[in-house]
mmCIF file of N, CA and C in Angstrom:
data_model
loop_
_atom_site.group_PDB
_atom_site.id
_atom_site.type_symbol
_atom_site.label_atom_id
_atom_site.label_comp_id
_atom_site.label_asym_id
_atom_site.label_seq_id
_atom_site.Cartn_x
_atom_site.Cartn_y
_atom_site.Cartn_z
ATOM 1 N N MET A 288 0.824 -1.196 0.000
ATOM 2 C CA MET A 288 0.000 0.000 0.000
ATOM 3 C C MET A 288 0.867 1.258 0.000
ATOM 4 N N GLU A 289 1.920 1.282 0.813
ATOM 5 C CA GLU A 289 2.787 2.450 0.865
ATOM 6 C C GLU A 289 3.478 2.690 -0.462
ATOM 7 N N ASN A 290 3.809 1.644 -1.201
ATOM 8 C CA ASN A 290 4.477 1.800 -2.492
ATOM 9 C C ASN A 290 3.595 2.517 -3.497
ATOM 10 N N GLN A 291 2.286 2.398 -3.363
ATOM 11 C CA GLN A 291 1.374 3.071 -4.276
ATOM 12 C C GLN A 291 1.410 4.579 -4.083
ATOM 13 N N GLN A 292 1.798 5.053 -2.936
ATOM 14 C CA GLN A 292 1.763 6.470 -2.617
ATOM 15 C C GLN A 292 3.125 7.158 -2.688
ATOM 16 N N LYS A 293 4.207 6.421 -2.900
ATOM 17 C CA LYS A 293 5.528 7.027 -2.793
ATOM 18 C C LYS A 293 5.774 8.093 -3.855
ATOM 19 N N ASN A 294 5.106 8.035 -4.997
ATOM 20 C CA ASN A 294 5.281 9.048 -6.041
ATOM 21 C C ASN A 294 4.164 10.081 -6.053
ATOM 22 N N ASN A 295 3.299 10.056 -5.072
ATOM 23 C CA ASN A 295 2.193 10.995 -4.989
ATOM 24 C C ASN A 295 2.633 12.197 -4.140
ATOM 25 N N PRO A 296 2.846 13.364 -4.774
ATOM 26 C CA PRO A 296 3.325 14.519 -4.007
ATOM 27 C C PRO A 296 2.304 15.056 -3.004
ATOM 28 N N LEU A 297 1.052 14.648 -3.126
ATOM 29 C CA LEU A 297 0.013 15.129 -2.208
ATOM 30 C C LEU A 297 -0.247 14.172 -1.048
ATOM 31 N N HIS A 298 0.427 13.040 -1.045
ATOM 32 C CA HIS A 298 0.204 12.051 0.009
ATOM 33 C C HIS A 298 0.526 12.646 1.373
ATOM 34 N N GLY A 299 -0.436 12.595 2.272
ATOM 35 C CA GLY A 299 -0.251 13.068 3.633
ATOM 36 C C GLY A 299 -0.477 14.561 3.819
ATOM 37 N N ILE A 300 -0.827 15.272 2.752
ATOM 38 C CA ILE A 300 -1.053 16.712 2.840
ATOM 39 C C ILE A 300 -2.562 16.966 2.786
ATOM 40 N N THR A 301 -3.077 17.616 3.803
ATOM 41 C CA THR A 301 -4.506 17.887 3.847
ATOM 42 C C THR A 301 -4.850 19.076 2.954
ATOM 43 N N LEU A 302 -6.111 19.154 2.583
ATOM 44 C CA LEU A 302 -6.586 20.281 1.804
ATOM 45 C C LEU A 302 -6.365 21.584 2.567
ATOM 46 N N GLN A 303 -6.569 21.560 3.853
ATOM 47 C CA GLN A 303 -6.361 22.757 4.667
ATOM 48 C C GLN A 303 -4.899 23.203 4.614
ATOM 49 N N LYS A 304 -3.964 22.274 4.726
ATOM 50 C CA LYS A 304 -2.536 22.602 4.662
ATOM 51 C C LYS A 304 -2.192 23.182 3.289
ATOM 52 N N MET A 305 -2.733 22.584 2.222
ATOM 53 C CA MET A 305 -2.492 23.102 0.878
ATOM 54 C C MET A 305 -2.955 24.551 0.765
ATOM 55 N N LEU A 306 -4.182 24.791 1.212
ATOM 56 C CA LEU A 306 -4.734 26.141 1.130
ATOM 57 C C LEU A 306 -3.939 27.130 1.966
ATOM 58 N N GLU A 307 -3.584 26.747 3.173
ATOM 59 C CA GLU A 307 -2.802 27.643 4.034
ATOM 60 C C GLU A 307 -1.478 28.005 3.370
ATOM 61 N N ASP A 308 -0.800 27.020 2.791
ATOM 62 C CA ASP A 308 0.470 27.279 2.117
ATOM 63 C C ASP A 308 0.275 28.187 0.905
ATOM 64 N N LEU A 309 -0.754 27.919 0.106
ATOM 65 C CA LEU A 309 -1.005 28.727 -1.088
ATOM 66 C C LEU A 309 -1.397 30.160 -0.724
ATOM 67 N N ILE A 310 -2.207 30.314 0.313
ATOM 68 C CA ILE A 310 -2.623 31.652 0.748
ATOM 69 C C ILE A 310 -1.416 32.424 1.288
ATOM 70 N N ASP A 311 -0.573 31.748 2.058
ATOM 71 C CA ASP A 311 0.629 32.405 2.582
ATOM 72 C C ASP A 311 1.572 32.811 1.459
ATOM 73 N N PHE A 312 1.695 31.961 0.450
ATOM 74 C CA PHE A 312 2.643 32.209 -0.637
ATOM 75 C C PHE A 312 2.122 33.245 -1.633
ATOM 76 N N TYR A 313 0.853 33.099 -2.060
ATOM 77 C CA TYR A 313 0.298 33.962 -3.103
ATOM 78 C C TYR A 313 -0.620 35.060 -2.580
ATOM 79 N N GLY A 314 -1.348 34.772 -1.509
ATOM 80 C CA GLY A 314 -2.415 35.666 -1.066
ATOM 81 C C GLY A 314 -3.671 35.367 -1.877
ATOM 82 N N PHE A 315 -4.808 35.804 -1.365
ATOM 83 C CA PHE A 315 -6.072 35.505 -2.042
ATOM 84 C C PHE A 315 -6.186 36.189 -3.409
ATOM 85 N N ASP A 316 -5.620 37.384 -3.559
ATOM 86 C CA ASP A 316 -5.731 38.094 -4.839
ATOM 87 C C ASP A 316 -5.112 37.294 -5.977
ATOM 88 N N THR A 317 -3.875 36.888 -5.798
ATOM 89 C CA THR A 317 -3.184 36.124 -6.838
ATOM 90 C C THR A 317 -3.789 34.733 -6.976
ATOM 91 N N LEU A 318 -4.173 34.133 -5.874
ATOM 92 C CA LEU A 318 -4.801 32.817 -5.911
ATOM 93 C C LEU A 318 -6.085 32.875 -6.730
ATOM 94 N N GLY A 319 -6.846 33.942 -6.576
ATOM 95 C CA GLY A 319 -8.071 34.131 -7.345
ATOM 96 C C GLY A 319 -7.822 34.328 -8.828
ATOM 97 N N GLU A 320 -6.644 34.824 -9.190
ATOM 98 C CA GLU A 320 -6.288 34.946 -10.609
ATOM 99 C C GLU A 320 -5.942 33.589 -11.204
ATOM 100 N N PHE A 321 -5.262 32.747 -10.425
ATOM 101 C CA PHE A 321 -4.884 31.422 -10.904
ATOM 102 C C PHE A 321 -6.078 30.468 -10.974
ATOM 103 N N VAL A 322 -6.903 30.494 -9.932
ATOM 104 C CA VAL A 322 -8.081 29.623 -9.857
ATOM 105 C C VAL A 322 -9.285 30.537 -9.682
ATOM 106 N N LYS A 323 -10.022 30.720 -10.734
ATOM 107 C CA LYS A 323 -11.114 31.697 -10.744
ATOM 108 C C LYS A 323 -12.386 31.111 -10.125
ATOM 109 N N ILE A 324 -12.438 31.214 -8.802
ATOM 110 C CA ILE A 324 -13.634 30.806 -8.070
ATOM 111 C C ILE A 324 -13.958 31.892 -7.050
ATOM 112 N N LYS A 325 -15.243 32.080 -6.795
ATOM 113 C CA LYS A 325 -15.695 33.181 -5.942
ATOM 114 C C LYS A 325 -15.134 33.136 -4.528
ATOM 115 N N CYS A 326 -14.912 31.945 -4.012
ATOM 116 C CA CYS A 326 -14.418 31.872 -2.627
ATOM 117 C C CYS A 326 -13.003 32.421 -2.491
ATOM 118 N N PHE A 327 -12.312 32.663 -3.605
ATOM 119 C CA PHE A 327 -10.999 33.304 -3.576
ATOM 120 C C PHE A 327 -11.077 34.789 -3.915
ATOM 121 N N THR A 328 -12.163 35.214 -4.560
ATOM 122 C CA THR A 328 -12.229 36.595 -5.053
ATOM 123 C C THR A 328 -13.238 37.474 -4.321
ATOM 124 N N GLU A 329 -14.292 36.894 -3.768
ATOM 125 C CA GLU A 329 -15.325 37.677 -3.088
ATOM 126 C C GLU A 329 -15.396 37.273 -1.617
ATOM 127 N N ASN A 330 -15.014 38.180 -0.744
ATOM 128 C CA ASN A 330 -14.978 37.924 0.703
ATOM 129 C C ASN A 330 -14.254 36.618 1.022
ATOM 130 N N PRO A 331 -13.007 36.489 0.597
ATOM 131 C CA PRO A 331 -12.298 35.210 0.768
ATOM 132 C C PRO A 331 -11.970 34.907 2.227
ATOM 133 N N SER A 332 -12.065 33.652 2.551
ATOM 134 C CA SER A 332 -11.636 33.174 3.865
ATOM 135 C C SER A 332 -11.233 31.715 3.722
ATOM 136 N N LEU A 333 -10.409 31.270 4.619
ATOM 137 C CA LEU A 333 -9.982 29.874 4.611
ATOM 138 C C LEU A 333 -11.187 28.961 4.789
ATOM 139 N N LYS A 334 -12.071 29.304 5.706
ATOM 140 C CA LYS A 334 -13.227 28.459 6.002
ATOM 141 C C LYS A 334 -14.155 28.315 4.790
ATOM 142 N N SER A 335 -14.491 29.422 4.132
ATOM 143 C CA SER A 335 -15.391 29.341 2.982
ATOM 144 C C SER A 335 -14.728 28.593 1.828
ATOM 145 N N SER A 336 -13.427 28.784 1.667
ATOM 146 C CA SER A 336 -12.705 28.090 0.604
ATOM 147 C C SER A 336 -12.690 26.588 0.851
ATOM 148 N N LEU A 337 -12.415 26.184 2.077
ATOM 149 C CA LEU A 337 -12.411 24.757 2.411
ATOM 150 C C LEU A 337 -13.789 24.132 2.186
ATOM 151 N N THR A 338 -14.822 24.832 2.609
ATOM 152 C CA THR A 338 -16.184 24.321 2.446
ATOM 153 C C THR A 338 -16.495 24.101 0.968
ATOM 154 N N PHE A 339 -16.174 25.086 0.137
ATOM 155 C CA PHE A 339 -16.455 24.983 -1.296
ATOM 156 C C PHE A 339 -15.617 23.886 -1.945
ATOM 157 N N LEU A 340 -14.332 23.844 -1.653
ATOM 158 C CA LEU A 340 -13.446 22.889 -2.306
ATOM 159 C C LEU A 340 -13.742 21.450 -1.898
ATOM 160 N N ARG A 341 -14.239 21.251 -0.698
ATOM 161 C CA ARG A 341 -14.593 19.888 -0.269
ATOM 162 C C ARG A 341 -15.819 19.361 -1.011
ATOM 163 N N LYS A 342 -16.652 20.267 -1.497
ATOM 164 C CA LYS A 342 -17.868 19.874 -2.218
ATOM 165 C C LYS A 342 -17.687 19.852 -3.727
ATOM 166 N N THR A 343 -16.657 20.516 -4.238
ATOM 167 C CA THR A 343 -16.540 20.762 -5.667
ATOM 168 C C THR A 343 -15.241 20.163 -6.200
ATOM 169 N N ASP A 344 -15.360 18.985 -6.818
ATOM 170 C CA ASP A 344 -14.179 18.251 -7.271
ATOM 171 C C ASP A 344 -13.339 19.018 -8.284
ATOM 172 N N TRP A 345 -13.973 19.647 -9.287
ATOM 173 C CA TRP A 345 -13.200 20.316 -10.345
ATOM 174 C C TRP A 345 -12.356 21.460 -9.772
ATOM 175 N N ALA A 346 -12.889 22.170 -8.790
ATOM 176 C CA ALA A 346 -12.152 23.285 -8.188
ATOM 177 C C ALA A 346 -11.020 22.754 -7.310
ATOM 178 N N ARG A 347 -11.292 21.694 -6.561
ATOM 179 C CA ARG A 347 -10.262 21.102 -5.710
ATOM 180 C C ARG A 347 -9.101 20.587 -6.561
ATOM 181 N N ILE A 348 -9.405 19.993 -7.697
ATOM 182 C CA ILE A 348 -8.357 19.489 -8.590
ATOM 183 C C ILE A 348 -7.487 20.638 -9.095
ATOM 184 N N LYS A 349 -8.098 21.772 -9.422
ATOM 185 C CA LYS A 349 -7.320 22.939 -9.864
ATOM 186 C C LYS A 349 -6.394 23.429 -8.758
ATOM 187 N N VAL A 350 -6.893 23.459 -7.537
ATOM 188 C CA VAL A 350 -6.078 23.894 -6.395
ATOM 189 C C VAL A 350 -4.944 22.888 -6.143
ATOM 190 N N GLU A 351 -5.246 21.607 -6.232
ATOM 191 C CA GLU A 351 -4.213 20.585 -6.042
ATOM 192 C C GLU A 351 -3.128 20.710 -7.109
ATOM 193 N N ASN A 352 -3.520 20.934 -8.360
ATOM 194 C CA ASN A 352 -2.539 21.093 -9.438
ATOM 195 C C ASN A 352 -1.677 22.332 -9.227
ATOM 196 N N LEU A 353 -2.281 23.422 -8.792
ATOM 197 C CA LEU A 353 -1.514 24.628 -8.497
ATOM 198 C C LEU A 353 -0.539 24.365 -7.356
ATOM 199 N N TYR A 354 -0.987 23.639 -6.349
ATOM 200 C CA TYR A 354 -0.117 23.315 -5.215
ATOM 201 C C TYR A 354 1.090 22.498 -5.675
ATOM 202 N N ILE A 355 0.852 21.514 -6.535
ATOM 203 C CA ILE A 355 1.948 20.682 -7.047
ATOM 204 C C ILE A 355 2.945 21.545 -7.822
ATOM 205 N N LYS A 356 2.444 22.482 -8.633
ATOM 206 C CA LYS A 356 3.333 23.369 -9.392
ATOM 207 C C LYS A 356 4.101 24.313 -8.469
ATOM 208 N N THR A 357 3.495 24.684 -7.362
ATOM 209 C CA THR A 357 4.092 25.641 -6.431
ATOM 210 C C THR A 357 5.015 24.959 -5.428
ATOM 211 N N LEU A 358 4.882 23.670 -5.241
ATOM 212 C CA LEU A 358 5.626 22.930 -4.228
ATOM 213 C C LEU A 358 7.143 23.181 -4.264
ATOM 214 N N PRO A 359 7.794 23.183 -5.425
ATOM 215 C CA PRO A 359 9.243 23.464 -5.416
ATOM 216 C C PRO A 359 9.569 24.856 -4.849
ATOM 217 N N LYS A 360 8.714 25.836 -5.101
ATOM 218 C CA LYS A 360 8.939 27.196 -4.587
ATOM 219 C C LYS A 360 8.714 27.253 -3.079
ATOM 220 N N LEU A 361 7.789 26.440 -2.589
ATOM 221 C CA LEU A 361 7.493 26.420 -1.150
ATOM 222 C C LEU A 361 8.628 25.785 -0.357
ATOM 223 N N ASN A 362 9.332 24.858 -0.976
ATOM 224 C CA ASN A 362 10.387 24.127 -0.280
ATOM 225 C C ASN A 362 11.728 24.843 -0.293
ATOM 226 N N LYS A 363 11.807 26.022 -0.866
ATOM 227 C CA LYS A 363 13.089 26.749 -0.903
ATOM 228 C C LYS A 363 13.387 27.408 0.413
#
């Protein structure tokens, strides 16, 4: 089972941790430009973003992909 996850860069990272890292790195303004969803552009908050992303697969996938692209910059 562990071998299936060794190449998964998101293994063990919660959606909340991803969002916190992305918000700290980009801020909601830039995040809203990359992923055009209202929870990032209109009255943004971590709580509203988590609620929306947990219900909406297509938006969560966009955030996960952005996180994967940003991961090398976060680890510097």
